[in-house]
JSON list of C-alpha atoms in Angstrom, two decimals:
[
{"chain": "N", "resi": 336, "resn": "GLN", "atom": "CA", "xyz": [-0.58, -17.50, -8.62]},
{"chain": "N", "resi": 337, "resn": "VAL", "atom": "CA", "xyz": [0.24, -13.84, -8.07]},
{"chain": "N", "resi": 338, "resn": "GLN", "atom": "CA", "xyz": [3.67, -12.73, -6.94]},
{"chain": "N", "resi": 339, "resn": "LEU", "atom": "CA", "xyz": [4.21, -9.25, -5.53]},
{"chain": "N", "resi": 340, "resn": "VAL", "atom": "CA", "xyz": [7.61, -7.65, -4.97]},
{"chain": "N", "resi": 341, "resn": "ASP", "atom": "CA", "xyz": [7.87, -4.55, -2.81]},
{"chain": "N", "resi": 342, "resn": "SER", "atom": "CA", "xyz": [10.74, -2.11, -3.16]},
{"chain": "N", "resi": 343, "resn": "GLY", "atom": "CA", "xyz": [11.79, 1.47, -2.56]},
{"chain": "N", "resi": 344, "resn": "GLY", "atom": "CA", "xyz": [12.05, 1.63, 1.19]},
{"chain": "N", "resi": 345, "resn": "GLY", "atom": "CA", "xyz": [14.88, 3.35, 2.96]},
{"chain": "N", "resi": 346, "resn": "TRP", "atom": "CA", "xyz": [16.07, 5.63, 5.68]},
{"chain": "N", "resi": 347, "resn": "VAL", "atom": "CA", "xyz": [14.92, 9.26, 5.46]},
{"chain": "N", "resi": 348, "resn": "GLN", "atom": "CA", "xyz": [14.57, 12.30, 7.69]},
{"chain": "N", "resi": 349, "resn": "THR", "atom": "CA", "xyz": [11.41, 13.97, 8.91]},
{"chain": "N", "resi": 350, "resn": "GLY", "atom": "CA", "xyz": [9.78, 15.93, 6.13]},
{"chain": "N", "resi": 351, "resn": "ASP", "atom": "CA", "xyz": [11.40, 13.94, 3.33]},
{"chain": "N", "resi": 352, "resn": "SER", "atom": "CA", "xyz": [9.61, 12.11, 0.55]},
{"chain": "N", "resi": 353, "resn": "LEU", "atom": "CA", "xyz": [9.86, 8.52, -0.63]},
{"chain": "N", "resi": 354, "resn": "THR", "atom": "CA", "xyz": [8.09, 6.43, -3.26]},
{"chain": "N", "resi": 355, "resn": "LEU", "atom": "CA", "xyz": [7.48, 2.74, -2.80]},
{"chain": "N", "resi": 356, "resn": "SER", "atom": "CA", "xyz": [6.87, 0.36, -5.67]},
{"chain": "N", "resi": 357, "resn": "CYS", "atom": "CA", "xyz": [5.15, -2.98, -5.93]},
{"chain": "N", "resi": 358, "resn": "THR", "atom": "CA", "xyz": [5.47, -5.07, -9.06]},
{"chain": "N", "resi": 359, "resn": "ALA", "atom": "CA", "xyz": [3.26, -8.04, -9.82]},
{"chain": "N", "resi": 360, "resn": "SER", "atom": "CA", "xyz": [3.71, -11.08, -11.99]},
{"chain": "N", "resi": 361, "resn": "GLY", "atom": "CA", "xyz": [1.60, -14.05, -12.89]},
{"chain": "N", "resi": 362, "resn": "THR", "atom": "CA", "xyz": [-1.68, -12.27, -13.37]},
{"chain": "N", "resi": 363, "resn": "THR", "atom": "CA", "xyz": [-3.83, -9.82, -15.29]},
{"chain": "N", "resi": 364, "resn": "PHE", "atom": "CA", "xyz": [-2.94, -6.95, -13.05]},
{"chain": "N", "resi": 365, "resn": "SER", "atom": "CA", "xyz": [-5.96, -4.76, -13.74]},
{"chain": "N", "resi": 366, "resn": "ASN", "atom": "CA", "xyz": [-8.28, -7.45, -12.36]},
{"chain": "N", "resi": 367, "resn": "TYR", "atom": "CA", "xyz": [-6.94, -6.76, -8.87]},
{"chain": "N", "resi": 368, "resn": "ARG", "atom": "CA", "xyz": [-7.39, -3.91, -6.48]},
{"chain": "N", "resi": 369, "resn": "LEU", "atom": "CA", "xyz": [-4.22, -3.17, -4.54]},
{"chain": "N", "resi": 370, "resn": "ALA", "atom": "CA", "xyz": [-3.64, -1.91, -1.05]},
{"chain": "N", "resi": 371, "resn": "TRP", "atom": "CA", "xyz": [-0.76, -0.76, 1.07]},
{"chain": "N", "resi": 372, "resn": "PHE", "atom": "CA", "xyz": [-0.45, -1.79, 4.70]},
{"chain": "N", "resi": 373, "resn": "ARG", "atom": "CA", "xyz": [2.27, -1.13, 7.22]},
{"chain": "N", "resi": 374, "resn": "GLN", "atom": "CA", "xyz": [3.44, -2.70, 10.43]},
{"chain": "N", "resi": 375, "resn": "ALA", "atom": "CA", "xyz": [5.58, -1.04, 13.06]},
{"chain": "N", "resi": 376, "resn": "PRO", "atom": "CA", "xyz": [7.49, -3.05, 15.68]},
{"chain": "N", "resi": 377, "resn": "GLY", "atom": "CA", "xyz": [5.13, -4.35, 18.35]},
{"chain": "N", "resi": 378, "resn": "LYS", "atom": "CA", "xyz": [2.03, -3.12, 16.54]},
{"chain": "N", "resi": 379, "resn": "GLU", "atom": "CA", "xyz": [-0.65, -4.69, 14.42]},
{"chain": "N", "resi": 380, "resn": "ARG", "atom": "CA", "xyz": [-0.66, -4.40, 10.66]},
{"chain": "N", "resi": 381, "resn": "GLU", "atom": "CA", "xyz": [-2.31, -1.11, 9.73]},
{"chain": "N", "resi": 382, "resn": "PHE", "atom": "CA", "xyz": [-4.19, -0.11, 6.60]},
{"chain": "N", "resi": 383, "resn": "VAL", "atom": "CA", "xyz": [-2.56, 2.74, 4.66]},
{"chain": "N", "resi": 384, "resn": "GLY", "atom": "CA", "xyz": [-4.41, 3.06, 1.37]},
{"chain": "N", "resi": 385, "resn": "THR", "atom": "CA", "xyz": [-6.05, 1.23, -1.47]},
{"chain": "N", "resi": 386, "resn": "ILE", "atom": "CA", "xyz": [-6.48, 1.70, -5.21]},
{"chain": "N", "resi": 387, "resn": "SER", "atom": "CA", "xyz": [-8.96, 0.18, -7.63]},
{"chain": "N", "resi": 388, "resn": "GLY", "atom": "CA", "xyz": [-8.07, -1.89, -10.67]},
{"chain": "N", "resi": 389, "resn": "THR", "atom": "CA", "xyz": [-8.32, 1.12, -12.97]},
{"chain": "N", "resi": 390, "resn": "GLY", "atom": "CA", "xyz": [-6.55, 3.44, -10.56]},
{"chain": "N", "resi": 391, "resn": "ARG", "atom": "CA", "xyz": [-9.43, 5.91, -10.56]},
{"chain": "N", "resi": 392, "resn": "SER", "atom": "CA", "xyz": [-10.58, 5.17, -7.02]},
{"chain": "N", "resi": 393, "resn": "THR", "atom": "CA", "xyz": [-8.38, 5.53, -3.97]},
{"chain": "N", "resi": 394, "resn": "PHE", "atom": "CA", "xyz": [-8.96, 5.56, -0.22]},
{"chain": "N", "resi": 395, "resn": "TYR", "atom": "CA", "xyz": [-6.54, 6.38, 2.56]},
{"chain": "N", "resi": 396, "resn": "ALA", "atom": "CA", "xyz": [-6.18, 6.07, 6.29]},
{"chain": "N", "resi": 397, "resn": "ASN", "atom": "CA", "xyz": [-6.73, 9.36, 8.10]},
{"chain": "N", "resi": 398, "resn": "SER", "atom": "CA", "xyz": [-3.16, 9.25, 9.38]},
{"chain": "N", "resi": 399, "resn": "VAL", "atom": "CA", "xyz": [-1.73, 9.55, 5.86]},
{"chain": "N", "resi": 400, "resn": "LYS", "atom": "CA", "xyz": [-4.46, 11.41, 3.98]},
{"chain": "N", "resi": 401, "resn": "GLY", "atom": "CA", "xyz": [-3.05, 14.40, 2.15]},
{"chain": "N", "resi": 402, "resn": "ARG", "atom": "CA", "xyz": [0.52, 13.13, 2.47]},
{"chain": "N", "resi": 403, "resn": "PHE", "atom": "CA", "xyz": [0.44, 9.74, 0.70]},
{"chain": "N", "resi": 404, "resn": "THR", "atom": "CA", "xyz": [-0.77, 9.02, -2.82]},
{"chain": "N", "resi": 405, "resn": "ALA", "atom": "CA", "xyz": [-1.33, 5.63, -4.39]},
{"chain": "N", "resi": 406, "resn": "SER", "atom": "CA", "xyz": [-1.08, 5.20, -8.15]},
{"chain": "N", "resi": 407, "resn": "ARG", "atom": "CA", "xyz": [-0.68, 2.37, -10.58]},
{"chain": "N", "resi": 408, "resn": "ASP", "atom": "CA", "xyz": [0.57, 1.62, -14.07]},
{"chain": "N", "resi": 409, "resn": "ASN", "atom": "CA", "xyz": [-1.19, -1.48, -15.31]},
{"chain": "N", "resi": 410, "resn": "ALA", "atom": "CA", "xyz": [1.01, -1.64, -18.40]},
{"chain": "N", "resi": 411, "resn": "LYS", "atom": "CA", "xyz": [3.96, -2.15, -16.04]},
{"chain": "N", "resi": 412, "resn": "ASN", "atom": "CA", "xyz": [2.06, -4.33, -13.56]},
{"chain": "N", "resi": 413, "resn": "SER", "atom": "CA", "xyz": [3.07, -1.88, -10.87]},
{"chain": "N", "resi": 414, "resn": "VAL", "atom": "CA", "xyz": [1.53, 0.10, -8.07]},
{"chain": "N", "resi": 415, "resn": "TYR", "atom": "CA", "xyz": [3.21, 2.96, -6.25]},
{"chain": "N", "resi": 416, "resn": "LEU", "atom": "CA", "xyz": [2.89, 4.73, -2.93]},
{"chain": "N", "resi": 417, "resn": "SER", "atom": "CA", "xyz": [4.22, 8.28, -3.01]},
{"chain": "N", "resi": 418, "resn": "MET", "atom": "CA", "xyz": [4.89, 9.47, 0.52]},
{"chain": "N", "resi": 419, "resn": "THR", "atom": "CA", "xyz": [5.56, 13.09, 1.40]},
{"chain": "N", "resi": 420, "resn": "SER", "atom": "CA", "xyz": [6.07, 15.02, 4.64]},
{"chain": "N", "resi": 421, "resn": "LEU", "atom": "CA", "xyz": [7.20, 11.84, 6.32]},
{"chain": "N", "resi": 422, "resn": "LYS", "atom": "CA", "xyz": [7.07, 11.62, 10.11]},
{"chain": "N", "resi": 423, "resn": "PRO", "atom": "CA", "xyz": [8.83, 9.33, 12.58]},
{"chain": "N", "resi": 424, "resn": "GLU", "atom": "CA", "xyz": [5.49, 7.62, 13.23]},
{"chain": "N", "resi": 425, "resn": "ASP", "atom": "CA", "xyz": [5.47, 6.51, 9.59]},
{"chain": "N", "resi": 426, "resn": "THR", "atom": "CA", "xyz": [8.37, 4.18, 10.38]},
{"chain": "N", "resi": 427, "resn": "ALA", "atom": "CA", "xyz": [7.26, 0.64, 9.58]},
{"chain": "N", "resi": 428, "resn": "VAL", "atom": "CA", "xyz": [7.57, -2.22, 7.16]},
{"chain": "N", "resi": 429, "resn": "TYR", "atom": "CA", "xyz": [5.28, -1.44, 4.23]},
{"chain": "N", "resi": 430, "resn": "TYR", "atom": "CA", "xyz": [3.49, -4.19, 2.34]},
{"chain": "N", "resi": 431, "resn": "CYS", "atom": "CA", "xyz": [1.48, -4.15, -0.85]},
{"chain": "N", "resi": 432, "resn": "ALA", "atom": "CA", "xyz": [-1.41, -6.57, -1.10]},
{"chain": "N", "resi": 433, "resn": "ALA", "atom": "CA", "xyz": [-3.72, -7.66, -3.87]},
{"chain": "N", "resi": 434, "resn": "ALA", "atom": "CA", "xyz": [-7.36, -8.72, -3.86]},
{"chain": "N", "resi": 435, "resn": "LEU", "atom": "CA", "xyz": [-9.16, -10.20, -6.83]},
{"chain": "N", "resi": 436, "resn": "GLY", "atom": "CA", "xyz": [-11.76, -7.76, -8.06]},
{"chain": "N", "resi": 437, "resn": "ALA", "atom": "CA", "xyz": [-11.03, -4.41, -9.67]},
{"chain": "N", "resi": 438, "resn": "VAL", "atom": "CA", "xyz": [-13.83, -2.49, -7.96]},
{"chain": "N", "resi": 439, "resn": "GLN", "atom": "CA", "xyz": [-13.38, -1.10, -4.48]},
{"chain": "N", "resi": 440, "resn": "PRO", "atom": "CA", "xyz": [-15.87, -2.46, -1.92]},
{"chain": "N", "resi": 441, "resn": "ALA", "atom": "CA", "xyz": [-18.23, 0.19, -0.64]},
{"chain": "N", "resi": 442, "resn": "SER", "atom": "CA", "xyz": [-17.55, -0.86, 2.93]},
{"chain": "N", "resi": 443, "resn": "MET", "atom": "CA", "xyz": [-14.53, 0.78, 4.53]},
{"chain": "N", "resi": 444, "resn": "ARG", "atom": "CA", "xyz": [-14.35, -2.11, 6.97]},
{"chain": "N", "resi": 445, "resn": "ILE", "atom": "CA", "xyz": [-13.89, -4.53, 4.09]},
{"chain": "N", "resi": 446, "resn": "ARG", "atom": "CA", "xyz": [-11.44, -2.31, 2.18]},
{"chain": "N", "resi": 447, "resn": "ASN", "atom": "CA", "xyz": [-9.28, -1.94, 5.27]},
{"chain": "N", "resi": 448, "resn": "ASP", "atom": "CA", "xyz": [-9.34, -5.59, 6.32]},
{"chain": "N", "resi": 449, "resn": "PRO", "atom": "CA", "xyz": [-6.03, -7.37, 5.56]},
{"chain": "N", "resi": 450, "resn": "ASN", "atom": "CA", "xyz": [-7.88, -10.69, 5.47]},
{"chain": "N", "resi": 451, "resn": "GLN", "atom": "CA", "xyz": [-9.60, -9.53, 2.27]},
{"chain": "N", "resi": 452, "resn": "TYR", "atom": "CA", "xyz": [-6.31, -9.56, 0.37]},
{"chain": "N", "resi": 453, "resn": "GLN", "atom": "CA", "xyz": [-5.10, -12.87, -0.99]},
{"chain": "N", "resi": 454, "resn": "TYR", "atom": "CA", "xyz": [-1.58, -11.96, -2.06]},
{"chain": "N", "resi": 455, "resn": "TRP", "atom": "CA", "xyz": [1.16, -10.05, -0.29]},
{"chain": "N", "resi": 456, "resn": "GLY", "atom": "CA", "xyz": [4.55, -8.63, -1.06]},
{"chain": "N", "resi": 457, "resn": "GLN", "atom": "CA", "xyz": [7.51, -9.36, 1.17]},
{"chain": "N", "resi": 458, "resn": "GLY", "atom": "CA", "xyz": [7.56, -5.86, 2.62]},
{"chain": "N", "resi": 459, "resn": "THR", "atom": "CA", "xyz": [10.00, -2.97, 2.46]},
{"chain": "N", "resi": 460, "resn": "GLN", "atom": "CA", "xyz": [11.33, -1.07, 5.47]},
{"chain": "N", "resi": 461, "resn": "VAL", "atom": "CA", "xyz": [10.77, 2.66, 5.81]},
{"chain": "N", "resi": 462, "resn": "THR", "atom": "CA", "xyz": [12.58, 4.43, 8.61]},
{"chain": "N", "resi": 463, "resn": "VAL", "atom": "CA", "xyz": [11.99, 8.11, 9.32]},
{"chain": "N", "resi": 464, "resn": "SER", "atom": "CA", "xyz": [14.38, 9.76, 11.74]},
{"chain": "N", "resi": 465, "resn": "SER", "atom": "CA", "xyz": [13.55, 12.87, 13.72]}
]
């Protein structure tokens, strides 16, 4: 059983930066690819980015590309989402999720599908004020 704990959310202003963390337990962390999703009030859960088991491969949603960076430290069983130039539309609860399999699927549809991820963190709130 894999447990994920999200942290690092907070209240920031437009243009600020914030780094989220997700720490795992109960598993060989490098065997899992990790993803970040977010969900704003009244909206569906949205893919943000994903990172392979080694950390060498990352993909991002167009809405965050160039502003958000995913990274991981397998020695610490942790994955991070560094967010810069934050906008009010980035306001959401952010979740990390894990899928067994270190290699990123070639299909974007599969990478972005929340149903492909077996384990989820509890979420951390990010609020960006204008």
